[in-house]
XYZ file of C-alpha atoms in Angstrom:
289
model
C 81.694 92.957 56.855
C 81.883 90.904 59.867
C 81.215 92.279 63.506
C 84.928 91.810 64.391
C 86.173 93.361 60.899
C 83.873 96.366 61.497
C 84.828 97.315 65.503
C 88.185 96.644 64.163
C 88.712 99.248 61.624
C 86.633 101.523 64.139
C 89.452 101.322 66.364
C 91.872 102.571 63.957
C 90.686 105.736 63.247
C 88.779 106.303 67.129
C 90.747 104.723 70.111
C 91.849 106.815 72.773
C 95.341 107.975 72.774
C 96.089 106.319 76.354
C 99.961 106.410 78.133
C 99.364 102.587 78.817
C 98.317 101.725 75.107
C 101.158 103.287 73.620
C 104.170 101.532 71.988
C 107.251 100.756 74.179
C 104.666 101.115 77.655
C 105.985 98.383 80.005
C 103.960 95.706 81.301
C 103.957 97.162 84.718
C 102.406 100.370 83.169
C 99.660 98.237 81.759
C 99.137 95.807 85.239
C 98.728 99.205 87.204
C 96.466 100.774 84.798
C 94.633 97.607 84.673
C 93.589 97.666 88.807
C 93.122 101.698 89.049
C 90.066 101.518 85.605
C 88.215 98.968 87.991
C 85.076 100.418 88.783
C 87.065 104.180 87.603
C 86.786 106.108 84.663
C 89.875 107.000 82.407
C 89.795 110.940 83.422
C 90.401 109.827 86.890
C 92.729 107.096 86.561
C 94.829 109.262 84.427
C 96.553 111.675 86.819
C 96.878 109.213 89.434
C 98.563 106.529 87.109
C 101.294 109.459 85.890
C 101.809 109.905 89.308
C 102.368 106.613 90.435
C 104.855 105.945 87.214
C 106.780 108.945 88.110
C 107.208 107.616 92.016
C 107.493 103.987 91.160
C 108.558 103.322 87.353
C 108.882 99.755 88.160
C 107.572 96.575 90.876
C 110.800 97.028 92.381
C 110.378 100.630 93.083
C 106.521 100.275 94.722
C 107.821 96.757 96.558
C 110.418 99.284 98.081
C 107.663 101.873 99.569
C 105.700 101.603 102.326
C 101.933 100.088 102.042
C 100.700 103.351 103.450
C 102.504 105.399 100.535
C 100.597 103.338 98.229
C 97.074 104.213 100.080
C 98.358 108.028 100.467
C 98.992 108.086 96.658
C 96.035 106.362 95.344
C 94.080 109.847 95.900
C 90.640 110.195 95.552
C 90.061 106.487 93.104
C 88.200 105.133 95.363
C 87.952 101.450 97.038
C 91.815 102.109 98.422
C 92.034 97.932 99.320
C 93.139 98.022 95.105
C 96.384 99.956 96.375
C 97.103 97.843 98.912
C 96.869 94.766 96.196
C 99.372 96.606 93.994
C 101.903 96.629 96.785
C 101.464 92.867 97.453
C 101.524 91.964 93.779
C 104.954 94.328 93.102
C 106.644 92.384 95.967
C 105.406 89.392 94.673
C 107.027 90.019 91.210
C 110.317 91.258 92.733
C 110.380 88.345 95.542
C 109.211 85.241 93.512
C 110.026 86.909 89.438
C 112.840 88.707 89.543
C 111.140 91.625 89.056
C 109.495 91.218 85.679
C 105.562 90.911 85.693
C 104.762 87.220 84.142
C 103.334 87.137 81.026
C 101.253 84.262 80.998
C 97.801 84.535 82.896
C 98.264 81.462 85.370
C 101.103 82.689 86.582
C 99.515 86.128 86.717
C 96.541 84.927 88.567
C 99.237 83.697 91.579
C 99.726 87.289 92.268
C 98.144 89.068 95.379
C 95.085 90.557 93.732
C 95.267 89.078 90.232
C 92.031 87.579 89.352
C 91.081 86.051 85.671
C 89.376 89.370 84.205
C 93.180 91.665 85.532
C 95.546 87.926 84.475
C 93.321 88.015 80.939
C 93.948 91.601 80.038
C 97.694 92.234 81.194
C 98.702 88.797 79.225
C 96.501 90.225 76.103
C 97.460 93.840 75.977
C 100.776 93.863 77.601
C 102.226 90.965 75.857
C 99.592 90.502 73.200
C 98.830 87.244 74.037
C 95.730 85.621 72.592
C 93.313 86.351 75.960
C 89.345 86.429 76.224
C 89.077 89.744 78.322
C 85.947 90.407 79.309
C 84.822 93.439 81.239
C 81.469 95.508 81.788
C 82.169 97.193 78.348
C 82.634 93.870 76.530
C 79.438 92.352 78.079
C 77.097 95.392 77.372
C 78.480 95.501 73.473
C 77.971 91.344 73.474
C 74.690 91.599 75.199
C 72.976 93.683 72.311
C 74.965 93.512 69.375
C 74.839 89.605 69.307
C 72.165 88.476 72.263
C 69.969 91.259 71.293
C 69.069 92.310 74.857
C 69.441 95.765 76.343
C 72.097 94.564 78.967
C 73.717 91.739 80.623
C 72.845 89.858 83.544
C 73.566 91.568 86.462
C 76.915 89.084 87.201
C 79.025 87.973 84.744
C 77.818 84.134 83.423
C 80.220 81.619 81.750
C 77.845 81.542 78.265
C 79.201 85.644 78.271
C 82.765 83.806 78.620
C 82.125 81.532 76.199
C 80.494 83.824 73.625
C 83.600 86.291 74.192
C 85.711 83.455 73.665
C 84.203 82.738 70.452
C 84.212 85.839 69.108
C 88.208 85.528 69.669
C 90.548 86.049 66.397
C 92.514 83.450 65.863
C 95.746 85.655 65.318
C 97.199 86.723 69.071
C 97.753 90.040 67.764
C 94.383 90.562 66.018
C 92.679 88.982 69.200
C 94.669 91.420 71.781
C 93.766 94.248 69.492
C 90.075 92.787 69.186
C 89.730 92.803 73.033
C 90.527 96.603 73.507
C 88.303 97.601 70.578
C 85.339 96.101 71.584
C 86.391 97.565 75.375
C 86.672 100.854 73.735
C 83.252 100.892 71.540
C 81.180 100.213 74.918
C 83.499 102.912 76.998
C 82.809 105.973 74.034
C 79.337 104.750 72.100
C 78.090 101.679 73.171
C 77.017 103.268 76.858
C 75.056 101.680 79.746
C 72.757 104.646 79.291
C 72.860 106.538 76.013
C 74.169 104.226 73.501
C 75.198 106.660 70.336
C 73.463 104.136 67.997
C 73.237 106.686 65.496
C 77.113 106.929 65.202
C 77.654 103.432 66.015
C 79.905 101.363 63.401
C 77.892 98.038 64.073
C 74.214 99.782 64.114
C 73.604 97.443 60.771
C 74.694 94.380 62.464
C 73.598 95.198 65.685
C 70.664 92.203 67.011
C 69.292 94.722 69.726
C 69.103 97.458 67.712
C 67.317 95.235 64.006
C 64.550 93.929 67.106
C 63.833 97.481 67.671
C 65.938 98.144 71.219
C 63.673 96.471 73.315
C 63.838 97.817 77.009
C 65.926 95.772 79.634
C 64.153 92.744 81.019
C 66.381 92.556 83.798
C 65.905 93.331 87.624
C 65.881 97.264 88.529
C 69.481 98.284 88.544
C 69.860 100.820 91.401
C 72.687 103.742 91.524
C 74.567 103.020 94.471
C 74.331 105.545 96.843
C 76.713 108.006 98.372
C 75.420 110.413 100.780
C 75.967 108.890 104.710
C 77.380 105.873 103.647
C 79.963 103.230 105.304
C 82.267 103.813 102.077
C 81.672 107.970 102.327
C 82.430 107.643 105.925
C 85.677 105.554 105.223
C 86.635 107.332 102.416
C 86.181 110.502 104.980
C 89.046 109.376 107.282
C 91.576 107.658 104.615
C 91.510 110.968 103.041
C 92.570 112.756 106.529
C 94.990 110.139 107.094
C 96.445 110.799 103.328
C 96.751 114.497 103.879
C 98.464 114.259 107.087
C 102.565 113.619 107.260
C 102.313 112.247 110.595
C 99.930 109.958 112.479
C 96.390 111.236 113.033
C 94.452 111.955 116.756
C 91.472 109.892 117.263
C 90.140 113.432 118.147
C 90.432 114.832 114.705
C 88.989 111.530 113.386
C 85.948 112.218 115.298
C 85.930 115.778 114.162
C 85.419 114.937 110.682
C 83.211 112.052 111.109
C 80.434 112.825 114.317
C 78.136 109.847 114.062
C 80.160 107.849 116.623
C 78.592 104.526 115.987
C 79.098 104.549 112.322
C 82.932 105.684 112.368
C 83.852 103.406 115.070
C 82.513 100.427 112.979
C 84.437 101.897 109.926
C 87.400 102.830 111.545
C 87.504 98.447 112.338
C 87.161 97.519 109.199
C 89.744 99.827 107.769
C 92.128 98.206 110.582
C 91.039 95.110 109.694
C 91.557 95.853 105.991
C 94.938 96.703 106.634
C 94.886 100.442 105.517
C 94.759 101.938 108.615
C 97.163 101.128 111.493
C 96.391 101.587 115.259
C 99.070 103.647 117.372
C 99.222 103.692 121.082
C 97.767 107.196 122.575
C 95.082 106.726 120.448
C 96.511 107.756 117.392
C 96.023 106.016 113.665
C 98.530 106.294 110.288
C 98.442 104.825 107.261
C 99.891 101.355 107.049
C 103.481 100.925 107.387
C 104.136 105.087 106.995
């Protein structure tokens, strides 16, 4: 059977039974899911998206909130600047679509935030559009079962596009069903760092695994660290700001961040980011709360 046949008919019997993948789930439900899994793993995302559908069903209803609700609600997902996006896009769609998310992927792409992976995989699995989606899952499942190589290049590269593209049923359906099952193989067996080979449904057809899974060739991938960081140190005073129902003392701020130098320079940038607004008194909310 072919590689597309196979991860096919894996689907069927193994996908994950995910709110956003389920019949009747609007294509709003789909673009939000689509920006929170960025860089986030599904047991995250999950809580966070229920939430947000509960407090803003539709674009209308988030393009009605304030930015800083956005921030306050996007928890603990990490890189907040994605919630922020989300409120520009659902004005967008209910200032310049009447309120419907566009289906087709230039269109899409107009929309605050929207780049060609996000445009691809709303128009593919929201409106089942024939779309090449390609994300870090696709790439690592393309890299060895039909480059043979451990993993991809550290940046996405246009043959990747192009191969994706080719591997592309020709039915829409088929193809938008194509692009979450291949998502889905890397996510559960396919892994960056313990690929399941043994359970894997492609392990005959697989090109890395027939040369004898060669190690990575590649550059030394490093973790990114956590510990002292600019992003703990932001993520530090968004999360004050979040739990507070008022604005916050530059005091406090300085309570829960000491290393002066450091928070001052984050503090900036999360002004200048727009997700934290300066108050006179020195005082600091979230934006537009």
């Amino acid at each position: 059977m072919s590689l597309v046949g196979t991860v096919l008919d894996w689907y069927a019997v193994h996908h994950r039974d995910l709110p956003w993948r389920r019949e009747g789930r609007s294509p709003w439900e789909v673009l939000v899911s689509e920006i929170m899994l960025q860089q986030t793993p599904v047991v995250r995302v999950l809580p966070v998206w229920e939430r947000w559908m509960q407090l803003w069903p539709t674009p209308a209803d988030l393009a009605a909130a304030a930015p800083g609700e956005a921030v306050r609600e996007w928890g603990r997902l990490g890189y907040p600047r994605r919630a922020l996006r989300l409120h520009a896009a659902a004005t967008a769609i209910r200032d310049q679509h009447g309120g419907a998310v566009p289906s087709d992927e230039p269109t899409l792409r107009t929309l605050p935030g929207i780049g060609d992976y996000t445009a691809a995989a709303v128009a593919a699995f929201a409106f089942g559009h024939r779309a090449t989606v390609v994300d870090t899952n696709v790439r690592r499942v393309q890299a060895r079962a039909v480059t043979g190589v451990a993993l991809p290049a550290p940046a996405l590269t246009r043959a990747e596009v192009s191969l994706a593209a080719s591997l592309l049923p020709g039915d829409d359906a088929e193809a938008a069903t194509w692009n979450v099952a291949v998502m889905e193989l890397g996510a559960l067996v396919c892994t960056a760092r313990s690929p399941r080979c043994e359970v894997c449904p492609v392990a005959q057809l697989c090109a890395w695994r027939l040369a004898g899974s060669p190690p990575d060739q590649g550059p030394p991938r490093r973790g990114q660290s956590w510990e002292g960081t600019d992003r703990q140190c932001r993520g530090t005073l968004i999360q004050l700001l979040r739990e507070s129902a008022g604005p916050v003392a530059g005091a406090a701020l300085r309570e829960v961040w000491p290393e002066g130098l450091q928070r001052e320079r984050c503090l900036d940038a999360l002004v200048a980011d727009g997700l934290v607004e300066p108050l006179a008194g020195d005082r600091f909310r979230l934006p537009g709360a």
